[in-house]
Coordinates of C-alpha atoms and ligand atoms in Angstrom, one line a residue:
M1 CA 110.4 123.0 151.2
E2 CA 108.2 121.2 153.8
T3 CA 104.9 120.7 153.0
R4 CA 102.8 121.4 155.7
V5 CA 99.0 120.1 156.1
V6 CA 96.1 121.7 158.2
P7 CA 93.3 120.2 158.9
V8 CA 90.5 122.8 158.5
P9 CA 87.2 121.9 161.0
T10 CA 84.5 122.8 159.3
R11 CA 81.2 122.0 161.4
N12 CA 79.2 124.9 161.1
P13 CA 78.7 127.1 158.5
L14 CA 81.6 129.8 157.6
G15 CA 79.7 131.9 156.0
R16 CA 76.2 132.6 154.0
F17 CA 75.3 134.8 151.0
S18 CA 74.2 137.9 152.1
D19 CA 69.9 138.3 150.5
D20 CA 69.4 141.4 152.2
A21 CA 67.6 143.5 150.0
G22 CA 65.6 140.1 148.8
K23 CA 65.8 140.6 145.9
G24 CA 66.4 137.0 145.1
G25 CA 68.0 135.8 141.6
L26 CA 71.6 136.6 141.0
A27 CA 71.1 139.2 143.9
R28 CA 71.1 135.8 146.7
L29 CA 75.1 136.0 145.6
D30 CA 76.0 139.8 145.9
E31 CA 78.0 138.9 149.1
W32 CA 79.7 135.9 151.1
R33 CA 79.5 137.0 154.7
I34 CA 82.1 135.1 156.9
N35 CA 80.5 134.1 160.4
R36 CA 82.7 135.2 162.9
D37 CA 80.4 135.1 165.9
D38 CA 80.1 131.4 165.6
N39 CA 83.0 129.9 168.3
D40 CA 82.5 126.8 166.3
N41 CA 84.2 128.7 163.6
G42 CA 87.3 129.3 165.6
T43 CA 89.7 127.3 164.6
A44 CA 89.0 126.8 161.4
L45 CA 89.7 130.7 160.4
A46 CA 92.7 131.1 162.6
A47 CA 94.0 128.1 160.2
L48 CA 92.3 130.2 156.8
E49 CA 93.8 133.7 158.1
P50 CA 97.1 133.3 157.3
A51 CA 96.6 130.9 154.1
A52 CA 94.9 134.1 152.9
E53 CA 97.9 136.6 154.6
Y54 CA 100.4 133.9 152.4
L55 CA 98.4 133.6 149.5
R56 CA 98.7 137.6 148.7
A57 CA 102.3 138.1 149.6
S58 CA 103.9 134.6 148.8
D59 CA 104.6 133.3 145.1
T60 CA 104.4 130.0 146.2
P61 CA 100.2 128.8 145.6
V62 CA 98.5 126.8 148.3
A63 CA 96.3 124.0 148.2
F64 CA 92.7 124.2 149.3
P65 CA 89.4 121.8 148.7
T66 CA 86.6 122.8 146.9
E67 CA 83.6 121.0 146.0
T68 CA 84.7 119.3 143.0
V69 CA 88.3 118.7 143.6
Y70 CA 91.0 119.4 145.4
G71 CA 92.9 123.6 144.1
L72 CA 96.1 124.9 143.9
G73 CA 95.4 128.5 144.8
A74 CA 97.7 132.1 143.7
D75 CA 96.5 135.4 143.7
A76 CA 95.0 136.0 139.9
T77 CA 96.0 139.0 139.9
R78 CA 99.9 138.4 140.2
S79 CA 102.4 137.1 137.4
G80 CA 104.9 135.9 140.4
S81 CA 101.9 133.6 142.1
V82 CA 100.2 132.5 139.2
R83 CA 103.7 131.6 137.6
G84 CA 103.9 129.6 141.1
I85 CA 101.3 127.0 140.4
Y86 CA 102.7 126.3 136.7
A87 CA 105.9 125.7 138.5
A88 CA 104.5 123.6 141.3
K89 CA 102.0 121.3 139.1
G90 CA 104.8 121.2 136.0
R91 CA 101.5 122.5 134.0
P92 CA 102.4 123.3 130.3
S93 CA 102.0 127.2 130.2
D94 CA 99.3 127.6 127.3
N95 CA 96.7 125.7 129.2
P96 CA 94.9 128.8 131.4
L97 CA 93.8 128.5 134.6
I98 CA 90.1 129.1 136.2
V99 CA 89.5 132.0 138.9
H100 CA 87.5 131.4 141.5
V101 CA 85.5 134.5 143.5
A102 CA 83.6 134.8 146.8
D103 CA 80.6 136.8 145.3
L104 CA 78.6 138.7 142.7
R105 CA 80.5 141.6 143.9
M106 CA 84.4 140.4 143.1
L107 CA 83.7 138.9 139.6
R108 CA 82.0 143.2 138.9
A109 CA 85.3 144.6 140.4
L110 CA 87.0 142.5 137.9
L111 CA 85.0 142.9 135.0
R112 CA 84.2 146.9 135.6
H113 CA 88.2 147.2 136.1
G114 CA 88.4 147.7 132.4
D115 CA 85.9 150.4 132.2
R116 CA 87.2 152.0 135.5
G117 CA 90.5 151.9 136.5
A118 CA 92.8 150.4 138.8
H119 CA 90.4 149.2 142.3
G120 CA 87.0 148.3 139.4
E121 CA 84.9 150.6 142.2
E122 CA 81.5 148.8 143.1
H123 CA 77.8 148.6 141.5
N124 CA 75.8 147.3 143.7
N125 CA 72.6 147.4 141.1
N126 CA 72.4 145.2 138.1
S127 CA 70.3 148.2 136.7
N128 CA 71.0 151.8 136.1
E129 CA 68.8 155.2 136.6
N130 CA 66.5 153.9 133.4
G131 CA 66.2 150.6 134.6
V132 CA 68.4 149.2 131.8
D133 CA 70.2 146.6 132.7
D134 CA 73.3 147.5 132.6
D135 CA 75.2 144.3 134.8
V136 CA 78.5 143.8 133.1
I137 CA 77.1 139.7 133.4
P138 CA 76.3 138.8 129.8
A139 CA 72.7 137.9 129.8
R140 CA 73.0 134.8 128.3
Y141 CA 74.4 133.2 131.8
K142 CA 72.1 134.5 134.3
P143 CA 69.7 131.5 134.6
L144 CA 72.6 129.2 134.8
L145 CA 74.2 131.5 137.2
E146 CA 71.1 131.5 139.2
R147 CA 70.9 127.4 139.2
F148 CA 74.5 126.3 139.2
W149 CA 76.3 129.1 141.3
P150 CA 77.5 128.6 144.1
G151 CA 78.5 125.9 142.3
P152 CA 80.7 123.0 139.5
L153 CA 80.2 125.5 136.8
T154 CA 82.8 127.7 135.3
I155 CA 82.1 129.8 132.7
L156 CA 83.7 132.1 129.8
L157 CA 83.7 135.6 130.2
P158 CA 85.9 138.4 128.1
N159 CA 89.1 139.7 129.7
P160 CA 88.4 144.0 130.2
T161 CA 91.2 145.6 128.9
P162 CA 93.1 146.8 131.2
S163 CA 92.9 143.5 133.0
P164 CA 93.2 142.8 136.7
L165 CA 94.0 139.0 135.7
A166 CA 97.9 138.2 135.2
P167 CA 98.1 137.2 131.7
E168 CA 99.4 133.8 132.8
V169 CA 96.0 133.1 134.1
T170 CA 94.4 133.7 130.5
A171 CA 97.4 132.0 128.7
G172 CA 97.2 134.8 126.0
L173 CA 93.0 134.1 125.3
P174 CA 91.3 136.8 125.4
T175 CA 88.9 134.8 127.5
F176 CA 88.6 133.6 131.4
G177 CA 87.3 130.9 132.8
V178 CA 85.6 131.8 135.8
R179 CA 83.6 130.4 139.2
M180 CA 81.9 130.6 142.1
P181 CA 82.9 126.8 144.4
S182 CA 80.4 125.7 146.4
S183 CA 82.8 124.6 149.0
Q184 CA 82.5 127.3 152.5
L185 CA 86.0 126.8 153.1
A186 CA 86.9 127.7 149.3
L187 CA 84.3 130.8 149.4
T188 CA 85.6 132.0 153.2
L189 CA 89.1 131.0 152.1
I190 CA 88.5 133.7 148.8
K191 CA 87.1 136.2 150.3
L192 CA 89.8 136.4 153.5
A193 CA 92.4 136.7 150.4
G194 CA 90.4 139.6 148.6
V195 CA 91.4 138.4 145.6
P196 CA 90.2 136.2 143.0
L197 CA 92.0 133.0 143.4
A198 CA 94.0 131.6 139.8
A199 CA 93.3 127.4 140.6
P200 CA 93.9 124.3 139.0
S201 CA 94.0 121.2 140.3
A202 CA 95.9 120.5 142.8
N203 CA 98.0 117.2 141.0
A204 CA 100.9 117.0 139.3
S205 CA 100.0 117.7 135.8
T206 CA 98.8 113.8 134.1
K207 CA 98.0 112.7 137.0
P208 CA 94.2 112.1 138.7
S209 CA 93.0 115.5 140.3
P210 CA 92.9 115.0 144.3
T211 CA 90.1 114.9 145.4
A212 CA 91.9 114.5 149.5
A213 CA 94.6 116.0 151.0
R214 CA 96.8 113.0 150.9
H215 CA 96.2 113.0 146.8
V216 CA 97.8 116.6 147.0
L217 CA 100.4 115.3 149.4
D218 CA 101.2 112.5 147.0
D219 CA 101.6 114.8 144.3
L220 CA 102.9 118.0 145.7
D221 CA 105.3 117.3 148.8
G222 CA 108.4 119.2 149.1
R223 CA 106.8 121.6 146.0
I224 CA 104.5 123.9 147.9
E225 CA 104.4 124.8 151.6
L226 CA 100.5 124.5 152.7
I227 CA 97.9 121.8 152.3
L228 CA 94.6 122.7 153.4
D229 CA 92.7 119.9 154.7
G230 CA 89.0 119.6 154.4
G231 CA 88.5 116.4 154.0
A232 CA 87.2 114.4 150.6
C233 CA 85.1 116.6 148.4
D234 CA 81.4 115.8 147.3
V235 CA 81.2 115.9 143.5
G236 CA 84.9 114.4 142.6
V237 CA 85.4 115.4 139.3
E238 CA 86.2 118.9 137.9
S239 CA 83.4 121.7 136.9
T240 CA 81.5 121.6 133.8
V241 CA 83.2 124.3 131.6
V242 CA 81.1 126.2 129.2
D243 CA 80.8 129.4 126.6
G244 CA 77.6 131.5 126.4
L245 CA 79.7 134.3 124.3
C246 CA 79.1 131.9 120.8
D247 CA 75.8 131.0 119.1
P248 CA 75.4 128.5 119.9
P249 CA 76.8 128.0 123.6
V250 CA 79.3 125.0 124.3
V251 CA 80.2 123.0 126.6
L252 CA 84.5 122.5 126.9
R253 CA 84.8 120.4 129.3
P254 CA 82.2 117.8 130.9
G255 CA 81.7 117.8 134.9
G256 CA 79.7 118.2 137.9
V257 CA 76.5 119.9 135.9
G258 CA 75.5 117.5 133.2
M259 CA 74.6 118.5 129.7
D260 CA 70.7 117.5 130.0
E261 CA 70.7 120.3 133.7
L262 CA 72.3 122.7 131.4
R263 CA 69.6 122.0 128.5
S264 CA 67.1 122.9 131.1
C265 CA 67.6 126.8 131.6
P266 CA 66.8 129.1 128.8
G267 CA 69.5 130.0 126.7
W268 CA 71.1 126.6 126.7
E269 CA 68.5 124.8 124.8
G270 CA 70.8 124.1 121.8
V271 CA 74.3 123.6 123.9
V272 CA 76.6 121.3 122.1
K273 CA 79.3 118.9 123.1
A274 CA 83.1 120.5 122.1
Y275 CA 84.9 118.2 123.4
K276 CA 86.7 115.0 122.9
D277 CA 86.4 112.0 124.9
Q278 CA 89.7 110.1 123.8
S279 CA 93.0 111.5 124.6
E280 CA 94.0 113.7 122.0
E281 CA 97.5 113.1 122.5
G282 CA 100.0 113.4 119.0
N283 CA 96.7 114.7 117.4
N284 CA 97.6 118.1 116.4
K285 CA 95.1 118.6 113.8
A286 CA 92.5 121.3 115.1
A287 CA 93.5 122.8 118.0
P288 CA 91.3 122.6 121.1
R289 CA 88.9 125.1 122.1
A290 CA 89.8 124.0 125.6
P291 CA 93.3 124.1 125.7
G292 CA 93.8 121.9 128.6
M293 CA 91.9 118.9 127.0
K294 CA 94.5 118.1 124.3
Y295 CA 97.0 117.2 127.2
K296 CA 97.5 113.7 128.5
H297 CA 95.9 113.5 131.7
Y298 CA 93.8 111.3 134.6
S299 CA 96.4 109.1 133.7
P300 CA 97.5 106.5 137.1
K301 CA 101.0 104.5 136.1
A302 CA 98.5 101.6 135.0
R303 CA 97.8 100.3 131.9
V304 CA 93.2 101.2 132.1
V305 CA 91.3 98.6 130.2
L306 CA 87.7 100.2 129.9
Y307 CA 85.0 98.5 129.4
E308 CA 82.4 101.1 127.3
A309 CA 78.3 100.6 128.2
S310 CA 77.9 100.0 125.1
C311 CA 80.2 96.4 125.2
G312 CA 78.4 93.6 124.9
E313 CA 80.8 91.3 126.5
G314 CA 81.1 94.0 129.2
G315 CA 78.4 92.8 130.8
A316 CA 79.7 89.8 131.9
G317 CA 82.7 91.1 133.2
V318 CA 86.7 91.1 132.3
T319 CA 86.5 89.1 128.8
A320 CA 88.5 85.6 129.3
A321 CA 91.6 87.1 126.9
D322 CA 91.9 90.4 128.8
A323 CA 91.8 87.6 132.2
E324 CA 94.3 85.6 131.3
D325 CA 96.8 88.2 129.9
A326 CA 96.9 89.8 133.1
A327 CA 97.6 87.4 135.1
A328 CA 100.4 86.8 132.3
R329 CA 101.4 90.2 132.6
L330 CA 104.2 91.2 134.5
T331 CA 104.5 94.3 136.7
S332 CA 106.8 97.6 134.9
N333 CA 108.6 96.7 138.5
G334 CA 108.0 92.9 137.3
D335 CA 111.0 91.1 135.8
A336 CA 111.7 88.1 137.1
T337 CA 114.0 89.6 140.5
S338 CA 111.1 91.7 142.2
Q339 CA 109.7 87.4 143.0
T340 CA 111.2 86.7 146.2
N341 CA 109.4 83.5 147.8
G342 CA 106.4 83.4 146.1
H343 CA 106.1 87.0 146.6
P344 CA 103.2 88.3 144.0
F345 CA 104.1 89.9 141.1
R346 CA 100.8 90.7 139.1
R347 CA 98.9 93.0 140.3
V348 CA 95.4 93.3 139.0
G349 CA 92.5 96.2 140.0
V350 CA 89.1 96.4 139.0
I351 CA 87.4 99.3 139.2
R352 CA 83.4 97.7 139.5
T353 CA 80.5 100.3 138.7
K354 CA 76.9 99.2 137.9
R355 CA 77.4 95.5 135.9
W356 CA 80.3 93.8 137.5
K357 CA 80.2 91.0 140.0
P358 CA 83.6 90.7 142.7
A359 CA 86.9 90.2 140.8
A360 CA 84.5 90.7 136.9
G361 CA 85.3 87.3 136.3
I362 CA 88.9 87.4 137.0
R363 CA 90.8 83.7 138.4
C364 CA 91.2 84.2 141.9
D365 CA 91.3 83.0 145.9
D366 CA 87.8 84.4 147.5
L367 CA 88.3 87.8 148.2
R368 CA 89.0 89.4 151.5
L369 CA 87.9 92.5 152.7
E370 CA 91.7 94.3 153.1
E371 CA 93.0 94.5 157.0
D372 CA 94.4 97.8 156.8
H373 CA 91.7 100.0 157.0
A374 CA 93.0 103.3 157.0
E375 CA 95.3 102.9 154.5
A376 CA 92.5 101.4 152.4
Q377 CA 90.2 104.6 152.8
P378 CA 92.3 107.9 152.9
Q379 CA 89.2 109.2 152.4
A380 CA 87.7 108.7 155.7
E381 CA 84.0 109.8 154.6
T382 CA 84.2 107.4 151.7
P383 CA 82.7 104.0 152.1
Y384 CA 84.6 102.3 149.4
S385 CA 86.4 99.1 150.7
V386 CA 89.3 97.6 148.7
Y387 CA 88.9 93.8 148.6
T388 CA 92.2 91.7 148.0
G389 CA 92.7 88.0 146.2
G390 CA 95.4 85.7 144.8
L391 CA 95.5 85.6 141.3
K392 CA 96.0 82.3 139.5
D393 CA 96.9 81.0 136.4
E394 CA 95.7 78.5 134.2
Q395 CA 96.8 76.1 136.1
G396 CA 95.5 77.8 139.3
S397 CA 99.0 78.6 140.8
I398 CA 98.9 81.8 142.4
V399 CA 101.0 84.5 140.3
G400 CA 99.7 87.9 142.0
Q401 CA 97.2 89.5 143.2
V402 CA 93.7 91.0 143.0
F403 CA 92.4 94.3 144.5
D404 CA 88.3 94.8 144.1
I405 CA 87.1 98.1 144.4
S406 CA 83.3 98.3 143.9
L407 CA 82.2 101.9 143.8
G408 CA 78.6 101.5 144.0
T409 CA 75.6 101.8 140.7
D410 CA 75.0 105.3 142.1
T411 CA 75.8 108.0 139.6
R412 CA 76.9 110.6 142.1
K413 CA 78.8 108.5 143.7
I414 CA 80.9 106.7 141.1
A415 CA 82.0 110.1 140.5
H416 CA 82.9 111.2 143.9
G417 CA 85.0 107.5 144.3
L418 CA 86.5 107.8 140.7
F419 CA 90.3 109.6 141.4
W420 CA 90.1 107.8 144.6
A421 CA 89.9 104.4 143.1
L422 CA 92.6 105.2 140.3
R423 CA 94.9 106.6 143.1
E424 CA 94.6 103.4 145.6
L425 CA 95.4 101.1 142.6
D426 CA 98.4 102.6 142.0
R427 CA 99.6 103.0 145.1
R428 CA 99.6 99.6 145.7
G429 CA 101.4 98.9 142.4
A430 CA 99.1 97.9 140.0
D431 CA 100.4 97.0 136.8
T432 CA 96.6 96.7 134.7
I433 CA 93.6 98.5 135.9
F434 CA 90.0 96.7 134.7
V435 CA 86.9 99.6 134.6
D436 CA 83.0 99.0 134.4
G437 CA 82.2 101.8 131.9
I438 CA 78.7 103.9 132.4
D439 CA 76.8 104.6 130.2
D440 CA 77.4 108.6 129.4
E441 CA 73.8 110.2 128.5
L442 CA 73.1 112.1 131.8
D443 CA 73.9 114.3 134.5
I444 CA 77.6 113.3 136.0
A445 CA 78.2 110.4 133.9
A446 CA 79.3 111.9 131.0
A447 CA 82.2 113.6 133.5
V448 CA 83.1 110.2 134.4
M449 CA 83.1 108.4 131.6
N450 CA 85.0 111.8 129.6
R451 CA 87.7 110.7 132.7
L452 CA 88.3 107.6 132.3
R453 CA 88.4 107.0 128.1
K454 CA 90.9 109.3 128.8
A455 CA 92.9 107.7 131.6
A456 CA 92.6 105.0 129.8
S457 CA 95.3 102.7 127.5
E458 CA 92.7 100.8 126.2
T459 CA 89.1 100.5 125.4
R460 CA 86.7 97.4 124.4
A461 CA 84.1 99.3 122.6
Ligands
TXA501 O1 86.4 121.9 139.3 C1 87.1 122.5 139.0 O2 86.8 123.3 138.2 C2 88.9 122.8 139.5 C3 88.4 123.2 141.1 C4 89.9 123.7 141.2 O3 88.0 124.5 140.6 N1 89.2 122.9 138.7 C5 89.9 122.6 137.8 O4 91.1 123.9 136.7 O5 89.8 121.9 137.1 P1 91.5 123.2 135.5 O6 93.1 123.9 135.8 O7 92.4 121.6 136.1 O8 90.6 122.7 134.4 C6 90.8 124.2 133.8 C7 89.8 124.0 132.4 C8 91.0 123.4 131.5 O9 90.6 122.3 130.5 C9 91.3 125.1 130.8 O10 91.8 124.4 129.5 C10 89.9 125.0 130.9 O11 89.2 125.0 132.4 N2 90.2 127.3 130.5 C11 90.3 127.5 131.5 N3 90.3 128.7 130.7 C12 90.0 128.9 129.8 C13 89.5 129.7 128.3 N4 89.6 130.9 129.0 N5 89.0 128.8 127.6 C14 89.4 127.7 127.6 N6 89.2 127.2 128.2 C15 89.6 127.1 129.4
MG502 MG1 93.3 120.1 136.2

C-alpha cells in the first residue's frame, strides 16, 4: 500500500458554528457549517472531500490532524472500517476508541438512535413543550461542554441500545468516549463524512503520539493510504478523558484540560483522579478504568531517565553518576564494530524544561546549533532547536554525541513540543534521554508528567 501525504492548507476559517437562535450556551455548538463561499477554502475542500468519501467507503483508516495529536480515523458506525484502525496500529482490541463528532446534532442523532430506530431523527431544541429538559446529554456534562467544547476533552456517555456505533469502538464496554475537536480541519472532515469518526492517536501502538504528519508517516508508512497534513498540532498532548456518569466524577486520563479547570465547573468541584502515572505493565491487580492506560505507552526506543520536579539533585541537572553512566554506555546497536574512524557511538539526549542549563551537566564540547535545520525541525511551526556537542569521558576524549533540546519554560509550549522531542531524539539514535520534569499540579502539566512517567524507564524522585 502506498501512503500519500496530502497537504491541507487552512489559512481562513473552513466553517463556523451556527448560533442562529442566539441562544448561547450549548446551542452554540448545534451545527458546524462549512464555508464554501470563501475561494481560499477551495484547495482545502478539494483535499477533504475525497478523503471524506474514502472514509465512508473504505476499510482503511485516514490520518488527520486534531488540535491535540494526529488521529487515525474511520467511520465509527461500520465494523469493517473500525477493525481497520486496530489492524493499522497494531492496537490491542480491548482498548476502546474515542468517537469524534462535528457538532451536537451529530452527537444527539447518535444518542437518540436507541429510542428512535434507524436514523436517529432530529431534535432541534433542548426542551419539550412543557419546557422540561429532555436533552439526551446528561446535565452533569453541560457546564463542561459549554466551557471546553470544541476542544481537548473526551466525555463518557452510555452507549444506546441498539447502538449505531460498531461494537469494536467500545470494546465491549457499556459506555463510549466522545469529543468535539476544535481543529477546523477535523470538524470539516467529520462533517463532510457525515458520520462520527472513531479515532485513536495515529501512532503505531506504544510509540509517542504523532503531532505532525511526518510522525504518522514514520510509524504507518505502507499501512494506510492517506495522511492529511494540516501542520503541527497546537496542544501536543491528547484530550482529557472524564467520566461524569459516576459520583464523584473522575478523570480517566489527564490531557489538554487540567484538573483545576474541571474543578471550576459546577458539579465538578469534587472531581478525582482515577489514573495511575506509572506504567502499569505487568501489574494485573486491578482492571484500569480507561483500558488504554494499562499498556506500554509513549515510548521512544531510548532509555528515558526522568528527573521529577521534586528531585533536589535534578535542579542542578543530570547527576554525575548518571552522566558517567551515559558516557560509558553503548547504544543499542553500539557494539565495538559500529565505531568506525572514531565515529561516535554513544548518543545522549537531553530534554530541558524549567530548570536545566544547556547539556544539563553532561561533560561535552561546546554545543552548536544543528546545521541541518529542515531535519532538525520537522514541525516548521515549532520553534525548538537541536544543539549538538561531543560527549566526553572522564579523560576528556570524545566518546559520542550529545543532543540538547530546550522546550522552554512555558508549560503549554513544553506540552506542544514533548512528543516531537522524544521522536526527534529517537530518530538520531539516542541511547539515553534525560528529561527535566515539571511540577504537575496545574493545567496541562499533569498530562506532560503522566506521559513522561509512562515513557520513563527510570525516575529520579
Ligand atoms: O486527543 C485525543 O484524545 C486523541 C485525538 C486523536 O482525538 N485521541 C486519542 O485516542 O488519544 P486514544 O485511542 O489514543 O486514547 C483513548 C483513551 C484510551 O486511554 C482509552 O482507553 C480511553 O480513551 N477510552 C475510550 N473509550 C473509553 C470508554 N468507553 N471507557 C473508558 N475509557 C475509554
Ligand atoms: Mg493513543
